[in-house]
PDB file of N, CA and C in Angstrom:
ATOM      1  N   MET A   1     -51.506  27.291 -12.256  1.00 67.00           N
ATOM      2  CA  MET A   1     -50.454  27.183 -11.259  1.00 67.00           C
ATOM      3  C   MET A   1     -49.145  27.683 -11.867  1.00 67.00           C
ATOM      4  N   PRO A   2     -48.552  28.695 -11.264  1.00 80.00           N
ATOM      5  CA  PRO A   2     -47.304  29.241 -11.823  1.00 80.00           C
ATOM      6  C   PRO A   2     -46.091  28.364 -11.533  1.00 80.00           C
ATOM      7  N   ILE A   3     -45.136  28.440 -12.427  1.00 84.00           N
ATOM      8  CA  ILE A   3     -43.852  27.768 -12.241  1.00 84.00           C
ATOM      9  C   ILE A   3     -42.821  28.854 -11.985  1.00 84.00           C
ATOM     10  N   TYR A   4     -42.126  28.764 -10.856  1.00 88.00           N
ATOM     11  CA  TYR A   4     -41.089  29.722 -10.515  1.00 88.00           C
ATOM     12  C   TYR A   4     -39.726  29.062 -10.644  1.00 88.00           C
ATOM     13  N   GLU A   5     -38.742  29.864 -11.013  1.00 92.00           N
ATOM     14  CA  GLU A   5     -37.366  29.384 -11.130  1.00 92.00           C
ATOM     15  C   GLU A   5     -36.582  29.934  -9.942  1.00 92.00           C
ATOM     16  N   TYR A   6     -35.817  29.066  -9.292  1.00 94.00           N
ATOM     17  CA  TYR A   6     -35.052  29.425  -8.098  1.00 94.00           C
ATOM     18  C   TYR A   6     -33.578  29.098  -8.290  1.00 94.00           C
ATOM     19  N   SER A   7     -32.740  29.825  -7.549  1.00 96.00           N
ATOM     20  CA  SER A   7     -31.308  29.552  -7.503  1.00 96.00           C
ATOM     21  C   SER A   7     -30.921  29.328  -6.053  1.00 96.00           C
ATOM     22  N   CYS A   8     -30.134  28.296  -5.794  1.00 96.00           N
ATOM     23  CA  CYS A   8     -29.690  27.973  -4.443  1.00 96.00           C
ATOM     24  C   CYS A   8     -28.370  28.691  -4.160  1.00 96.00           C
ATOM     25  N   SER A   9     -28.335  29.438  -3.052  1.00 96.00           N
ATOM     26  CA  SER A   9     -27.117  30.150  -2.668  1.00 96.00           C
ATOM     27  C   SER A   9     -26.061  29.212  -2.111  1.00 96.00           C
ATOM     28  N   SER A  10     -26.475  28.056  -1.626  1.00 96.00           N
ATOM     29  CA  SER A  10     -25.529  27.116  -1.024  1.00 96.00           C
ATOM     30  C   SER A  10     -24.759  26.301  -2.059  1.00 96.00           C
ATOM     31  N   CYS A  11     -25.481  25.727  -3.045  1.00 96.00           N
ATOM     32  CA  CYS A  11     -24.801  24.842  -4.000  1.00 96.00           C
ATOM     33  C   CYS A  11     -24.832  25.347  -5.444  1.00 96.00           C
ATOM     34  N   GLY A  12     -25.568  26.439  -5.711  1.00 95.00           N
ATOM     35  CA  GLY A  12     -25.622  26.999  -7.063  1.00 95.00           C
ATOM     36  C   GLY A  12     -26.617  26.317  -7.986  1.00 95.00           C
ATOM     37  N   ASN A  13     -27.373  25.367  -7.480  1.00 96.00           N
ATOM     38  CA  ASN A  13     -28.360  24.651  -8.281  1.00 96.00           C
ATOM     39  C   ASN A  13     -29.474  25.600  -8.717  1.00 96.00           C
ATOM     40  N   ILE A  14     -29.905  25.483  -9.970  1.00 95.00           N
ATOM     41  CA  ILE A  14     -31.043  26.238 -10.484  1.00 95.00           C
ATOM     42  C   ILE A  14     -32.143  25.232 -10.769  1.00 95.00           C
ATOM     43  N   PHE A  15     -33.337  25.499 -10.222  1.00 94.00           N
ATOM     44  CA  PHE A  15     -34.432  24.554 -10.375  1.00 94.00           C
ATOM     45  C   PHE A  15     -35.757  25.289 -10.490  1.00 94.00           C
ATOM     46  N   GLU A  16     -36.767  24.581 -11.001  1.00 92.00           N
ATOM     47  CA  GLU A  16     -38.110  25.121 -11.141  1.00 92.00           C
ATOM     48  C   GLU A  16     -39.017  24.469 -10.122  1.00 92.00           C
ATOM     49  N   LEU A  17     -40.055  25.226  -9.717  1.00 89.00           N
ATOM     50  CA  LEU A  17     -41.005  24.717  -8.739  1.00 89.00           C
ATOM     51  C   LEU A  17     -42.405  25.119  -9.148  1.00 89.00           C
ATOM     52  N   LEU A  18     -43.277  24.135  -9.319  1.00 85.00           N
ATOM     53  CA  LEU A  18     -44.677  24.373  -9.607  1.00 85.00           C
ATOM     54  C   LEU A  18     -45.369  24.672  -8.294  1.00 85.00           C
ATOM     55  N   THR A  19     -46.039  25.808  -8.198  1.00 77.00           N
ATOM     56  CA  THR A  19     -46.636  26.204  -6.930  1.00 77.00           C
ATOM     57  C   THR A  19     -48.150  26.300  -7.027  1.00 77.00           C
ATOM     58  N   THR A  20     -48.796  26.240  -5.879  1.00 72.00           N
ATOM     59  CA  THR A  20     -50.228  26.476  -5.761  1.00 72.00           C
ATOM     60  C   THR A  20     -50.412  27.689  -4.865  1.00 72.00           C
ATOM     61  N   SER A  21     -51.620  28.181  -4.750  1.00 63.00           N
ATOM     62  CA  SER A  21     -51.850  29.345  -3.894  1.00 63.00           C
ATOM     63  C   SER A  21     -51.579  29.015  -2.430  1.00 63.00           C
ATOM     64  N   ASN A  22     -51.708  27.755  -2.030  1.00 63.00           N
ATOM     65  CA  ASN A  22     -51.454  27.348  -0.651  1.00 63.00           C
ATOM     66  C   ASN A  22     -49.973  27.229  -0.334  1.00 63.00           C
ATOM     67  N   SER A  23     -49.126  27.058  -1.353  1.00 57.00           N
ATOM     68  CA  SER A  23     -47.701  26.829  -1.109  1.00 57.00           C
ATOM     69  C   SER A  23     -46.922  28.114  -0.875  1.00 57.00           C
ATOM     70  N   ASN A  24     -47.582  29.277  -0.924  1.00 61.00           N
ATOM     71  CA  ASN A  24     -46.889  30.544  -0.691  1.00 61.00           C
ATOM     72  C   ASN A  24     -46.346  30.647   0.725  1.00 61.00           C
ATOM     73  N   THR A  25     -46.928  29.938   1.663  1.00 66.00           N
ATOM     74  CA  THR A  25     -46.494  30.001   3.054  1.00 66.00           C
ATOM     75  C   THR A  25     -45.440  28.948   3.379  1.00 66.00           C
ATOM     76  N   GLU A  26     -45.260  27.976   2.495  1.00 78.00           N
ATOM     77  CA  GLU A  26     -44.279  26.918   2.731  1.00 78.00           C
ATOM     78  C   GLU A  26     -42.882  27.383   2.320  1.00 78.00           C
ATOM     79  N   ALA A  27     -41.871  26.951   3.083  1.00 86.00           N
ATOM     80  CA  ALA A  27     -40.486  27.284   2.747  1.00 86.00           C
ATOM     81  C   ALA A  27     -40.060  26.483   1.519  1.00 86.00           C
ATOM     82  N   VAL A  28     -39.281  27.116   0.654  1.00 90.00           N
ATOM     83  CA  VAL A  28     -38.769  26.452  -0.543  1.00 90.00           C
ATOM     84  C   VAL A  28     -37.401  25.888  -0.214  1.00 90.00           C
ATOM     85  N   HIS A  29     -37.180  24.629  -0.586  1.00 92.00           N
ATOM     86  CA  HIS A  29     -35.904  23.949  -0.352  1.00 92.00           C
ATOM     87  C   HIS A  29     -35.279  23.586  -1.688  1.00 92.00           C
ATOM     88  N   CYS A  30     -33.978  23.658  -1.752  1.00 95.00           N
ATOM     89  CA  CYS A  30     -33.233  23.224  -2.934  1.00 95.00           C
ATOM     90  C   CYS A  30     -33.465  21.724  -3.112  1.00 95.00           C
ATOM     91  N   ASN A  31     -33.762  21.316  -4.331  1.00 93.00           N
ATOM     92  CA  ASN A  31     -34.009  19.893  -4.577  1.00 93.00           C
ATOM     93  C   ASN A  31     -32.718  19.077  -4.689  1.00 93.00           C
ATOM     94  N   LYS A  32     -31.567  19.745  -4.611  1.00 96.00           N
ATOM     95  CA  LYS A  32     -30.284  19.042  -4.669  1.00 96.00           C
ATOM     96  C   LYS A  32     -29.656  18.896  -3.280  1.00 96.00           C
ATOM     97  N   CYS A  33     -29.580  20.006  -2.510  1.00 97.00           N
ATOM     98  CA  CYS A  33     -28.907  19.965  -1.200  1.00 97.00           C
ATOM     99  C   CYS A  33     -29.852  20.209  -0.021  1.00 97.00           C
ATOM    100  N   GLN A  34     -31.138  20.457  -0.302  1.00 95.00           N
ATOM    101  CA  GLN A  34     -32.170  20.689   0.716  1.00 95.00           C
ATOM    102  C   GLN A  34     -32.004  21.986   1.504  1.00 95.00           C
ATOM    103  N   SER A  35     -31.153  22.896   1.065  1.00 95.00           N
ATOM    104  CA  SER A  35     -30.954  24.172   1.737  1.00 95.00           C
ATOM    105  C   SER A  35     -32.171  25.072   1.547  1.00 95.00           C
ATOM    106  N   GLU A  36     -32.437  25.937   2.520  1.00 94.00           N
ATOM    107  CA  GLU A  36     -33.499  26.928   2.409  1.00 94.00           C
ATOM    108  C   GLU A  36     -32.964  28.260   1.884  1.00 94.00           C
ATOM    109  N   LYS A  37     -31.683  28.320   1.586  1.00 96.00           N
ATOM    110  CA  LYS A  37     -31.063  29.552   1.090  1.00 96.00           C
ATOM    111  C   LYS A  37     -31.253  29.645  -0.424  1.00 96.00           C
ATOM    112  N   VAL A  38     -32.498  29.840  -0.836  1.00 95.00           N
ATOM    113  CA  VAL A  38     -32.834  29.942  -2.255  1.00 95.00           C
ATOM    114  C   VAL A  38     -33.516  31.276  -2.518  1.00 95.00           C
ATOM    115  N   HIS A  39     -33.442  31.745  -3.751  1.00 93.00           N
ATOM    116  CA  HIS A  39     -34.133  32.969  -4.135  1.00 93.00           C
ATOM    117  C   HIS A  39     -34.671  32.821  -5.544  1.00 93.00           C
ATOM    118  N   LYS A  40     -35.799  33.493  -5.797  1.00 91.00           N
ATOM    119  CA  LYS A  40     -36.396  33.471  -7.131  1.00 91.00           C
ATOM    120  C   LYS A  40     -35.488  34.219  -8.090  1.00 91.00           C
ATOM    121  N   ILE A  41     -35.407  33.707  -9.301  1.00 90.00           N
ATOM    122  CA  ILE A  41     -34.639  34.397 -10.327  1.00 90.00           C
ATOM    123  C   ILE A  41     -35.565  34.755 -11.474  1.00 90.00           C
ATOM    124  N   LEU A  42     -35.205  35.775 -12.212  1.00 80.00           N
ATOM    125  CA  LEU A  42     -35.994  36.224 -13.347  1.00 80.00           C
ATOM    126  C   LEU A  42     -35.745  35.287 -14.517  1.00 80.00           C
ATOM    127  N   SER A  43     -36.779  34.610 -14.945  1.00 69.00           N
ATOM    128  CA  SER A  43     -36.641  33.718 -16.088  1.00 69.00           C
ATOM    129  C   SER A  43     -37.265  34.375 -17.306  1.00 69.00           C
ATOM    130  N   ALA A  44     -36.947  33.894 -18.472  1.00 66.00           N
ATOM    131  CA  ALA A  44     -37.450  34.495 -19.712  1.00 66.00           C
ATOM    132  C   ALA A  44     -38.968  34.469 -19.763  1.00 66.00           C
ATOM    133  N   GLY A  45     -39.581  33.438 -19.214  1.00 62.00           N
ATOM    134  CA  GLY A  45     -41.035  33.326 -19.231  1.00 62.00           C
ATOM    135  C   GLY A  45     -41.721  34.308 -18.315  1.00 62.00           C
ATOM    136  N   SER A  46     -41.028  34.852 -17.337  1.00 55.00           N
ATOM    137  CA  SER A  46     -41.670  35.763 -16.399  1.00 55.00           C
ATOM    138  C   SER A  46     -41.443  37.228 -16.747  1.00 55.00           C
ATOM    139  N   PHE A  47     -40.688  37.505 -17.787  1.00 55.00           N
ATOM    140  CA  PHE A  47     -40.395  38.879 -18.182  1.00 55.00           C
ATOM    141  C   PHE A  47     -41.558  39.425 -18.995  1.00 55.00           C
ATOM    142  N   ARG A  48     -42.024  40.634 -18.647  1.00 58.00           N
ATOM    143  CA  ARG A  48     -43.151  41.235 -19.337  1.00 58.00           C
ATOM    144  C   ARG A  48     -42.761  42.618 -19.840  1.00 58.00           C
ATOM    145  N   ARG A  49     -43.055  42.885 -21.089  1.00 59.00           N
ATOM    146  CA  ARG A  49     -42.751  44.185 -21.682  1.00 59.00           C
ATOM    147  C   ARG A  49     -43.821  45.190 -21.307  1.00 59.00           C
ATOM    148  N   GLY A  50     -43.485  46.451 -21.394  1.00 64.00           N
ATOM    149  CA  GLY A  50     -44.428  47.515 -21.069  1.00 64.00           C
ATOM    150  C   GLY A  50     -45.582  47.588 -22.060  1.00 64.00           C
ATOM    151  N   THR A  51     -46.643  48.266 -21.685  1.00 65.00           N
ATOM    152  CA  THR A  51     -47.820  48.412 -22.522  1.00 65.00           C
ATOM    153  C   THR A  51     -47.489  49.223 -23.769  1.00 65.00           C
ATOM    154  N   GLY A  52     -47.965  48.754 -24.893  1.00 59.00           N
ATOM    155  CA  GLY A  52     -47.794  49.481 -26.142  1.00 59.00           C
ATOM    156  C   GLY A  52     -46.461  49.238 -26.821  1.00 59.00           C
ATOM    157  N   THR A  53     -45.591  48.457 -26.234  1.00 57.00           N
ATOM    158  CA  THR A  53     -44.303  48.168 -26.842  1.00 57.00           C
ATOM    159  C   THR A  53     -44.461  47.004 -27.805  1.00 57.00           C
ATOM    160  N   PRO A  54     -44.179  47.188 -29.076  1.00 60.00           N
ATOM    161  CA  PRO A  54     -44.343  46.081 -30.017  1.00 60.00           C
ATOM    162  C   PRO A  54     -43.307  44.988 -29.779  1.00 60.00           C
ATOM    163  N   LEU A  55     -43.715  43.767 -30.007  1.00 58.00           N
ATOM    164  CA  LEU A  55     -42.792  42.651 -29.895  1.00 58.00           C
ATOM    165  C   LEU A  55     -41.902  42.619 -31.124  1.00 58.00           C
ATOM    166  N   PRO A  56     -40.681  42.105 -30.987  1.00 61.00           N
ATOM    167  CA  PRO A  56     -39.792  42.031 -32.147  1.00 61.00           C
ATOM    168  C   PRO A  56     -40.371  41.123 -33.221  1.00 61.00           C
ATOM    169  N   SER A  57     -40.094  41.455 -34.463  1.00 60.00           N
ATOM    170  CA  SER A  57     -40.580  40.658 -35.584  1.00 60.00           C
ATOM    171  C   SER A  57     -39.888  39.303 -35.601  1.00 60.00           C
ATOM    172  N   ALA A  58     -40.647  38.283 -35.934  1.00 58.00           N
ATOM    173  CA  ALA A  58     -40.091  36.936 -36.028  1.00 58.00           C
ATOM    174  C   ALA A  58     -39.337  36.752 -37.339  1.00 58.00           C
ATOM    175  N   GLY A  59     -39.451  37.703 -38.232  1.00 58.00           N
ATOM    176  CA  GLY A  59     -38.765  37.607 -39.511  1.00 58.00           C
ATOM    177  C   GLY A  59     -39.588  36.835 -40.513  1.00 58.00           C
ATOM    178  N   PRO A  60     -39.012  36.544 -41.661  1.00 58.00           N
ATOM    179  CA  PRO A  60     -39.756  35.827 -42.695  1.00 58.00           C
ATOM    180  C   PRO A  60     -40.046  34.390 -42.273  1.00 58.00           C
ATOM    181  N   SER A  61     -41.120  33.871 -42.808  1.00 55.00           N
ATOM    182  CA  SER A  61     -41.522  32.497 -42.504  1.00 55.00           C
ATOM    183  C   SER A  61     -40.498  31.515 -43.070  1.00 55.00           C
ATOM    184  N   ALA A  62     -40.307  30.428 -42.340  1.00 56.00           N
ATOM    185  CA  ALA A  62     -39.376  29.391 -42.794  1.00 56.00           C
ATOM    186  C   ALA A  62     -39.887  28.724 -44.054  1.00 56.00           C
ATOM    187  N   CYS A  63     -41.204  28.749 -44.254  1.00 58.00           N
ATOM    188  CA  CYS A  63     -41.801  28.118 -45.429  1.00 58.00           C
ATOM    189  C   CYS A  63     -41.723  29.014 -46.667  1.00 58.00           C
ATOM    190  N   GLY A  64     -41.534  30.308 -46.430  1.00 56.00           N
ATOM    191  CA  GLY A  64     -41.413  31.236 -47.543  1.00 56.00           C
ATOM    192  C   GLY A  64     -42.734  31.711 -48.102  1.00 56.00           C
ATOM    193  N   GLY A  65     -43.846  31.213 -47.577  1.00 55.00           N
ATOM    194  CA  GLY A  65     -45.154  31.614 -48.072  1.00 55.00           C
ATOM    195  C   GLY A  65     -45.906  32.426 -47.056  1.00 55.00           C
ATOM    196  N   LYS A  66     -47.120  32.841 -47.436  1.00 59.00           N
ATOM    197  CA  LYS A  66     -47.958  33.595 -46.523  1.00 59.00           C
ATOM    198  C   LYS A  66     -48.518  32.641 -45.450  1.00 59.00           C
ATOM    199  N   SER A  67     -48.739  33.183 -44.275  1.00 56.00           N
ATOM    200  CA  SER A  67     -49.240  32.362 -43.169  1.00 56.00           C
ATOM    201  C   SER A  67     -50.756  32.193 -43.237  1.00 56.00           C
ATOM    202  N   GLY A  68     -51.458  33.041 -43.996  1.00 57.00           N
ATOM    203  CA  GLY A  68     -52.899  32.977 -44.051  1.00 57.00           C
ATOM    204  C   GLY A  68     -53.557  33.975 -43.126  1.00 57.00           C
ATOM    205  N   PHE A  69     -52.743  34.665 -42.306  1.00 57.00           N
ATOM    206  CA  PHE A  69     -53.266  35.675 -41.414  1.00 57.00           C
ATOM    207  C   PHE A  69     -52.900  37.051 -41.962  1.00 57.00           C
ATOM    208  N   SER A  70     -53.839  37.979 -41.873  1.00 54.00           N
ATOM    209  CA  SER A  70     -53.585  39.333 -42.357  1.00 54.00           C
ATOM    210  C   SER A  70     -53.412  40.275 -41.212  1.00 54.00           C
TER     211      SER A  70
END
């Protein structure tokens, strides 16, 4: 079940909503002011990089040793 992040145009509240496949037809309401004037926002968890693009290096380990993976 995906979690979507929404922003309310009426009060500025930002909230998350756990959805099911059946909830796609239901209107989303702000959990603070109950307004239907909400829109999905791009959250860090929903951003996907293109194919073949390497992820940034995490840098050296905090422990200073090898992780055991080659």
